Amino acid sequence: MTTMAVARQPRPLSQVLAQWGIVLGIVGAFIGFVVGAQIGEHLVPADANSTGSNAALIIGYVGSAIGFLAGMGFFNYPIARLMGRPRPTEWDEAFLYGEEGGWKRYFRLNVDHKAVGMQYLVTIIAFLMLGGLGAMFIRAELLQPEPSFASAESYLTVVGLHSVIMIFMASAAIIGPLGNYFVPIMIGSRSMAFPRLEALTFWLLPPAALILLSSIFLGGFPTGWTGYAPLADEAVRGMDGYLVAFTLVGISISLSGLNMIATVLTRRAPGLRMTQIPIFVWSVFVTSVLGLLAPPVLLAVLVMEMLDRIGHATFFVPAGGGTPYLWENLFWVFGHPEVYIFILPAFGVMLEMLPVFARKPLWGYRVAVGGMVGVGVLSWFVWQHHLFVSGIAPSLRPFYMFSTEAISIPTSIVYLVAIGTLWKCRARFTVPMLFIMGFLFNFLIGGFTGVFLSDVPSDFALHASYFVQAHFHYTIMGAEVFGLVGAITFYLPRMTGHVLNERLGKIQFWWMFISFNGTFLSLLALGILGMPRRVVTYDPGLQGLNVSASLFAFALGGSMLFFLFILVKDTIVTPVRARVVNVWDSLGNEWRLPSPIPIHNFTTPPTDWALPYDYDRDDHRTAVPGGGMALPEGVTE
Amino acid sequence: MSATRRLVYTLGAIWLVLAVIGSFVIAILPFPPGAASNVAGSVTDTIRLLTWAAWPVFSLTIIGVIGAVLVRRSDPDAAAAPARELRGNPRLASTWIGVVGAVVLALAIVGTITLGNDDAAQALGLGGRTISGDNGNVIGGALDEGGYLPVQVIAQQWQFTYRYPTLGGFESAHLVLPNNTNVQFHITSLDVTHSFWLIALGVKGDAVPLHDNVFLATTQQLGTYRSVCGELCGLWHGAMDDNSMQVVSAGDFDTWVAQEKVLDAPIMKYLPPYSTTYVPDPAAYGS
Amino acid sequence: MSASAVVFEPDEELNRRTLMMGNRLFLAANTMLMASMIFAYLFLRGNNYGGNWRPDGIADLPSVSMAVTLLLQLACLVAVLGALRAVQGGADVRALGAVALVFGLAAGVARVWYQYNLGSGWVITNGTYTAVSEMWFGILIVELLLGWFWLLSIVVTGPRNSTKAATSRHLRAFSEFWFYMLIASTFVWLLVRLV
């Protein structure tokens, strides 16, 4: 079907090896680990008292990541250039883009942004399910006020794993699958600015997850996802897995941010102005600025922690001149923009889907863009609200209280735009629309609970309690994950050609919405009543609410499994293909491409750009693209 | 009156009723943490105020979304809707931003005043002053005389202990405080970061090694209260809770102090002298 | 079917803009890393008022060797800019490119040597002053050496396997990166030496 079948001369070794993809990656990971561990052992051998050398483990993990990437073929191009080899052949290009089709192309280095989007989709869902298992464990343990079936060590490990895996998931939940898949299409580009880099951002995630999970066998890590030193300094070897895994994910977020910014700024089709790109692309763009700039701070602080653990430095140990406040400040300078990285793409995809089901233009597009930019800018100036009771100088607190409360202004703009779009609309309550409604309800609670936490006096009561848990679960799960599920339902016909069952989807939504609110309202109440976070024992008087939270949480877990069931059933077991790809009758340009989308999206760059939200014009389907593009030849609607 | 207008008025009326009922309920609900200390009272008032301000806005937004969906658009044959309904109304947007901004500013100002003003707020304002050590040596940080009872809270993995410097420097495993007394908590840690959270008294401050975090509170209510650790500090973080913290009358307190001194006497000679921070000898403590 | 080479000709102007933008975005992220180190340095310094900064027993950073290293970095930059001029004029990149490589490698080797010979008391277990400074120098070393490999790839691919446009845009981007590193290296040395 391609030039590959025609070639008769013997393949170069690099091409033979390239076909082994992930298998070679795994081999490389093992070799890299062994080499790295040897180097580490040699550099800083284990102390007499410790169970093993931290240096060996950390450098081993780093080596395994490098070895994995080498095996996947990420170094082939740089090495070829270093050896003065000619530019890649046509076969190489076709192979890199997975032009031969089939499932194997997802298990190797694939620079087609749509393939990367699919890879992210599966991986994000896997992380969500894995983290969810941890949550079920936690809630099962918390049915009793005293420790029951879990040991203190395993409980704390699962708390840490649940939170870190969910953080990894949330940081790429929407940008990964949907940003990578749709941003180039939405701006009329054949590819991302740096296609190979995009593949790299994905392939950093599986090694990160496995390195993190390997900490289970090394005693786990006791710090939760915030990794506070000096507890991290004294932790057992499982801590090293957390440090390296988080480093890899931070690099992935940063590179993804770089790629998205460069793509949106340099790859827009001729004639497409920034004021005409879909709102989803704007949300990805603003997120990417945060994504580019925040993780380097995390990198710095993680490396300091590695030096503390490997080299007995004292960055965070007061007796050696360090201070725990260094960790707290640097971590949260990263940590706060990080949570806006979670939510901004969710805002974007929600506002992108809303006009389709309201059958009405997006109200206040420019105001929405302004709101997102406002959130992005303000997110850098609020981090010390995590430190209100930590012992920072009291005079700093009013400023951070004000800046944190001020973030609700641009956030409220998103609600204004949503309400404005819904006003006098003719809503169709499809499954994605239900998730949009759920998003709006949940994030309202999430946002308001944030205001309680931003107020310093009330934070005195609520910091480090289950109120905080409820706040961030309402925003991350209640908004971002609800947005993700709705967006998957919405975009699946475009990405794979399958349609999910509408009736089952509505049942799944209500199941998820009710159990989600039951769980986290219970936790909200627990927080107000003074239950601290990350504890395995609690005041027996609070058992009722804990049981309520746990039972609703089990139901929530069931609803997520049900979603997975619907997904697998309608895509793999008994595939349901859409008769017409544009199931939702959307004006988005991404829906006007043929199915399957050609490898390079367009043969000629599209022209005649406008915002794809003109639902008020009844003749939108026949008018000159007020939201369309020149269709490829031979394709009808 | 058009259907739209009727709907808007109906929804507005519903919202008004909900807001008023909600306000009453919020005014009388017993919000935590309660009134066991001046700080707790102030915090409770703040939470009540925030809830009271949040409820109308929250319910208005929900009703707004529901209403927006219920107000259906006219027929395709009818005259086209005005652009400001369809694509954006800059004046409405500016008004919205202005109103939200004013509410936010008001909340921030109220919060700052609470932090800076009355007696309890004075306590809150001073809570969190740190005096950091220079390789373990304390610099400055004279103990307060005149009206305050200083109590040192020493956190370690996985137990809080309490020292009373002005009462002989004895150490106790349980916290007992006299009623109607200004207490100056000095919170520090021997190893990793903990957080001392005396829930009902609204006292919360991180315990950081070689740092002395001060928190002031005035006890107002007799009773037995619960303290927990608020910062993940290792395996038995959850076990650092204590349900036997007591606020007793002045007389009972003096009795208790005398008893504790007697109990404590044999080990006093092993305790280091009182200091706002400690650097434990790693070889001498194990965990 | 393989449409990659067919319709879309390589757009050198687009490639140039993309590379320059990518390089500058990378430098922006790098600036956040440097900013974190500046924060850490100043925070730790502020935390140690009262005589522990700099601690006793730690030698001052040597000036002459560090100045020589910075001059080698500068010489590399000058050679790169010369190579860029040459390539834009149609000449071969390899002449001046080799010179740049030599200076760059010398600078990298000098910095690595320097890292192990900073003076008495310079071990990371010896308090936070040495730890944060050495970590910062280490980050710069890693970036310089990795950047050097980029320069190597530019020079080695040369005129046989790369177009003039490609070589000159890579040299241009590299020179921006190397200039950034020169500023960063100078700043770090001055901060650690004087503050």
XYZ file of C-alpha atoms in Angstrom, chain B:
287
model
C -45.690 40.860 29.666
C -43.653 38.530 27.543
C -42.987 34.963 28.525
C -39.333 35.794 28.991
C -40.039 38.614 31.379
C -42.456 36.464 33.372
C -39.874 33.745 33.641
C -37.176 36.155 34.732
C -39.420 37.628 37.422
C -40.448 34.193 38.644
C -36.890 33.020 38.876
C -35.890 36.268 40.513
C -38.570 35.788 43.119
C -37.455 32.222 43.761
C -33.911 33.434 44.177
C -34.949 36.151 46.589
C -36.844 33.678 48.735
C -33.915 31.264 48.733
C -31.492 34.047 49.574
C -33.562 35.289 52.488
C -34.246 31.841 53.917
C -30.605 30.968 53.448
C -29.499 34.099 55.256
C -31.611 33.234 58.263
C -30.390 29.674 58.362
C -26.773 30.758 58.068
C -27.243 33.312 60.823
C -28.351 30.666 63.308
C -26.349 27.613 62.200
C -23.655 26.641 64.692
C -20.554 27.021 62.580
C -17.332 25.463 63.724
C -14.878 25.943 65.300
C -17.060 27.606 67.945
C -16.271 29.954 70.786
C -13.704 28.122 72.836
C -11.228 30.916 72.287
C -11.245 34.462 70.956
C -9.540 33.249 67.800
C -12.134 30.545 67.309
C -14.879 33.110 67.746
C -13.316 35.383 65.172
C -12.775 32.545 62.723
C -16.338 31.323 63.191
C -17.646 34.806 62.475
C -15.515 35.003 59.349
C -16.750 31.673 58.042
C -20.330 32.685 58.785
C -19.825 35.967 56.952
C -18.300 34.284 53.934
C -21.102 31.736 53.780
C -23.654 34.488 54.156
C -22.074 36.390 51.260
C -21.577 33.280 49.142
C -25.046 31.815 49.375
C -26.935 34.480 47.371
C -24.247 34.536 44.678
C -24.141 30.757 44.483
C -27.876 30.376 44.258
C -28.109 33.244 41.772
C -25.587 31.568 39.489
C -27.408 28.232 39.605
C -30.728 29.914 38.945
C -29.082 31.993 36.243
C -27.871 28.920 34.400
C -31.225 27.178 34.768
C -33.051 30.303 33.694
C -30.794 30.856 30.717
C -31.581 27.363 29.507
C -35.306 27.710 30.147
C -35.588 30.944 28.208
C -35.852 29.462 24.788
C -34.872 31.258 21.683
C -37.501 32.492 19.292
C -38.467 30.793 16.052
C -36.028 30.823 13.181
C -38.611 32.837 11.250
C -38.832 35.565 13.836
C -36.647 38.603 13.657
C -32.987 37.968 14.312
C -31.852 38.386 17.877
C -29.767 41.453 18.587
C -26.017 41.054 18.372
C -25.579 41.780 22.035
C -27.616 38.691 22.874
C -25.709 36.546 20.461
C -22.113 37.489 20.418
C -21.278 39.694 23.308
C -22.222 42.773 25.239
C -19.130 44.655 26.362
C -21.126 46.827 28.720
C -22.656 43.858 30.452
C -19.264 42.219 30.696
C -17.721 45.342 32.217
C -20.565 45.644 34.696
C -20.161 42.029 35.696
C -16.411 42.398 36.172
C -16.993 45.551 38.173
C -19.517 43.948 40.487
C -17.474 40.803 41.058
C -14.396 42.935 41.571
C -16.174 45.046 44.164
C -17.330 41.955 46.058
C -13.820 40.522 45.990
C -12.336 43.789 47.183
C -14.853 43.979 50.001
C -14.048 40.424 51.100
C -10.331 41.103 51.001
C -10.696 44.288 53.012
C -12.855 42.597 55.623
C -10.395 39.739 55.798
C -7.456 42.072 56.268
C -9.214 44.069 58.945
C -10.064 40.874 60.767
C -6.428 39.965 60.552
C -5.202 43.283 61.793
C -7.677 44.740 64.215
C -9.384 43.537 67.362
C -7.869 41.628 70.249
C -8.291 38.267 68.691
C -7.194 39.632 65.360
C -4.163 41.038 67.056
C -3.466 37.506 68.044
C -4.024 36.285 64.533
C -1.844 39.003 63.186
C 0.998 38.014 65.396
C 0.458 34.345 64.794
C 3.175 33.143 62.538
C 6.048 35.344 63.486
C 9.132 33.309 63.045
C 12.452 33.624 64.647
C 14.869 31.499 62.803
C 17.910 30.021 64.315
C 21.436 30.436 63.175
C 22.699 26.867 63.076
C 20.536 26.231 66.100
C 21.416 29.258 68.185
C 18.436 31.412 68.974
C 18.649 35.056 68.015
C 16.301 37.435 69.775
C 12.878 36.191 70.758
C 12.561 37.309 74.366
C 9.694 35.706 76.188
C 6.663 37.896 76.737
C 5.872 38.912 80.282
C 2.813 40.771 81.395
C -0.495 39.093 80.605
C 0.524 36.107 78.492
C 1.130 32.552 79.486
C 3.766 31.151 77.153
C 3.357 27.492 76.282
C 5.789 25.738 74.039
C 4.425 23.067 71.730
C 7.157 20.674 70.716
C 6.316 18.463 67.788
C 8.223 15.350 66.919
C 7.564 12.135 65.137
C 4.929 11.253 66.389
C 3.885 13.102 69.517
C 3.288 16.620 70.739
C 4.715 17.626 74.089
C 4.273 20.882 75.933
C 6.620 22.958 78.012
C 5.744 25.808 80.342
C 8.835 28.038 80.532
C 7.473 30.495 83.081
C 6.306 27.730 85.393
C 9.600 25.974 85.826
C 10.158 24.644 82.344
C 8.554 21.272 82.988
C 7.332 19.210 80.107
C 3.988 17.504 79.812
C 2.522 15.058 77.351
C -0.924 16.614 77.611
C -1.928 20.209 77.184
C -3.800 21.854 80.015
C -4.601 25.551 79.975
C -6.265 27.904 82.431
C -9.482 29.562 81.361
C -9.728 33.251 80.493
C -6.002 33.468 79.905
C -3.967 34.876 77.059
C -1.819 32.032 75.837
C 1.240 32.484 73.672
C 1.938 29.218 71.870
C 5.507 28.716 70.724
C 5.392 25.969 68.161
C 8.510 24.183 67.066
C 9.624 20.803 65.904
C 12.475 18.450 66.625
C 12.625 16.723 63.271
C 10.328 17.304 60.285
C 7.520 19.753 59.606
C 4.385 19.130 61.642
C 1.428 21.394 62.351
C -0.211 21.951 65.687
C -3.958 22.191 65.239
C -6.076 22.770 68.277
C -9.373 22.481 66.455
C -11.913 23.986 68.807
C -9.668 26.873 69.781
C -8.897 27.751 66.179
C -5.170 27.487 66.792
C -3.145 26.265 63.861
C 0.511 26.752 63.168
C 3.197 24.763 61.435
C 5.864 23.215 63.596
C 9.100 23.700 61.689
C 12.474 22.507 62.978
C 14.683 25.291 64.241
C 11.869 27.780 63.817
C 9.653 29.201 66.488
C 6.135 29.937 65.279
C 4.073 31.921 67.676
C 0.306 31.801 67.935
C -1.737 33.793 70.426
C -5.156 32.835 71.681
C -7.292 33.645 74.707
C -9.121 30.716 76.244
C -12.802 31.397 76.880
C -14.523 28.128 77.599
C -13.943 25.218 79.938
C -13.888 21.833 78.337
C -11.987 18.956 76.861
C -10.780 19.438 73.340
C -9.002 17.652 70.553
C -5.692 18.458 68.948
C -4.333 16.873 65.804
C -1.309 17.161 63.589
C -2.077 19.091 60.427
C 0.981 18.439 58.290
C 1.914 15.038 56.945
C 4.931 14.016 58.960
C 5.450 10.338 58.313
C 3.909 6.995 59.053
C 2.026 7.815 62.243
C 0.913 11.299 61.321
C -2.663 10.259 61.975
C -1.801 8.979 65.424
C -0.664 12.346 66.705
C -4.183 13.203 67.758
C -4.986 13.831 71.383
C -8.496 14.005 72.780
C -7.476 15.032 76.253
C -6.480 18.641 75.858
C -8.207 20.548 78.638
C -9.134 24.082 79.536
C -9.678 24.244 83.287
C -10.299 26.903 85.905
C -7.354 28.811 87.294
C -7.432 26.912 90.536
C -7.513 23.531 88.837
C -4.705 24.667 86.627
C -2.439 25.504 89.572
C -3.192 22.113 91.046
C -2.329 20.408 87.840
C 0.925 22.364 87.490
C 1.986 21.328 90.960
C 1.205 17.677 90.197
C 3.060 17.794 86.889
C 6.129 19.293 88.490
C 6.257 16.448 90.946
C 5.745 13.862 88.219
C 8.288 15.527 86.036
C 10.998 15.986 88.626
C 12.953 12.781 87.951
C 13.341 13.550 84.263
C 13.843 17.304 84.522
C 17.552 16.844 84.884
C 17.703 15.145 81.502
C 15.750 17.819 79.703
C 17.693 20.559 77.943
C 17.122 24.050 79.259
C 14.161 25.862 77.780
C 14.841 27.360 74.394
C 12.596 28.455 71.565
C 14.154 25.866 69.283
C 16.107 22.698 69.835
C 18.652 20.712 67.877
C 18.341 17.187 69.142
C 21.419 15.031 69.179
C 20.760 12.498 66.379
C 22.489 9.736 68.245
C 20.363 10.274 71.331
C 16.874 10.024 69.900
C 15.621 7.228 67.753
C 12.455 6.832 65.786
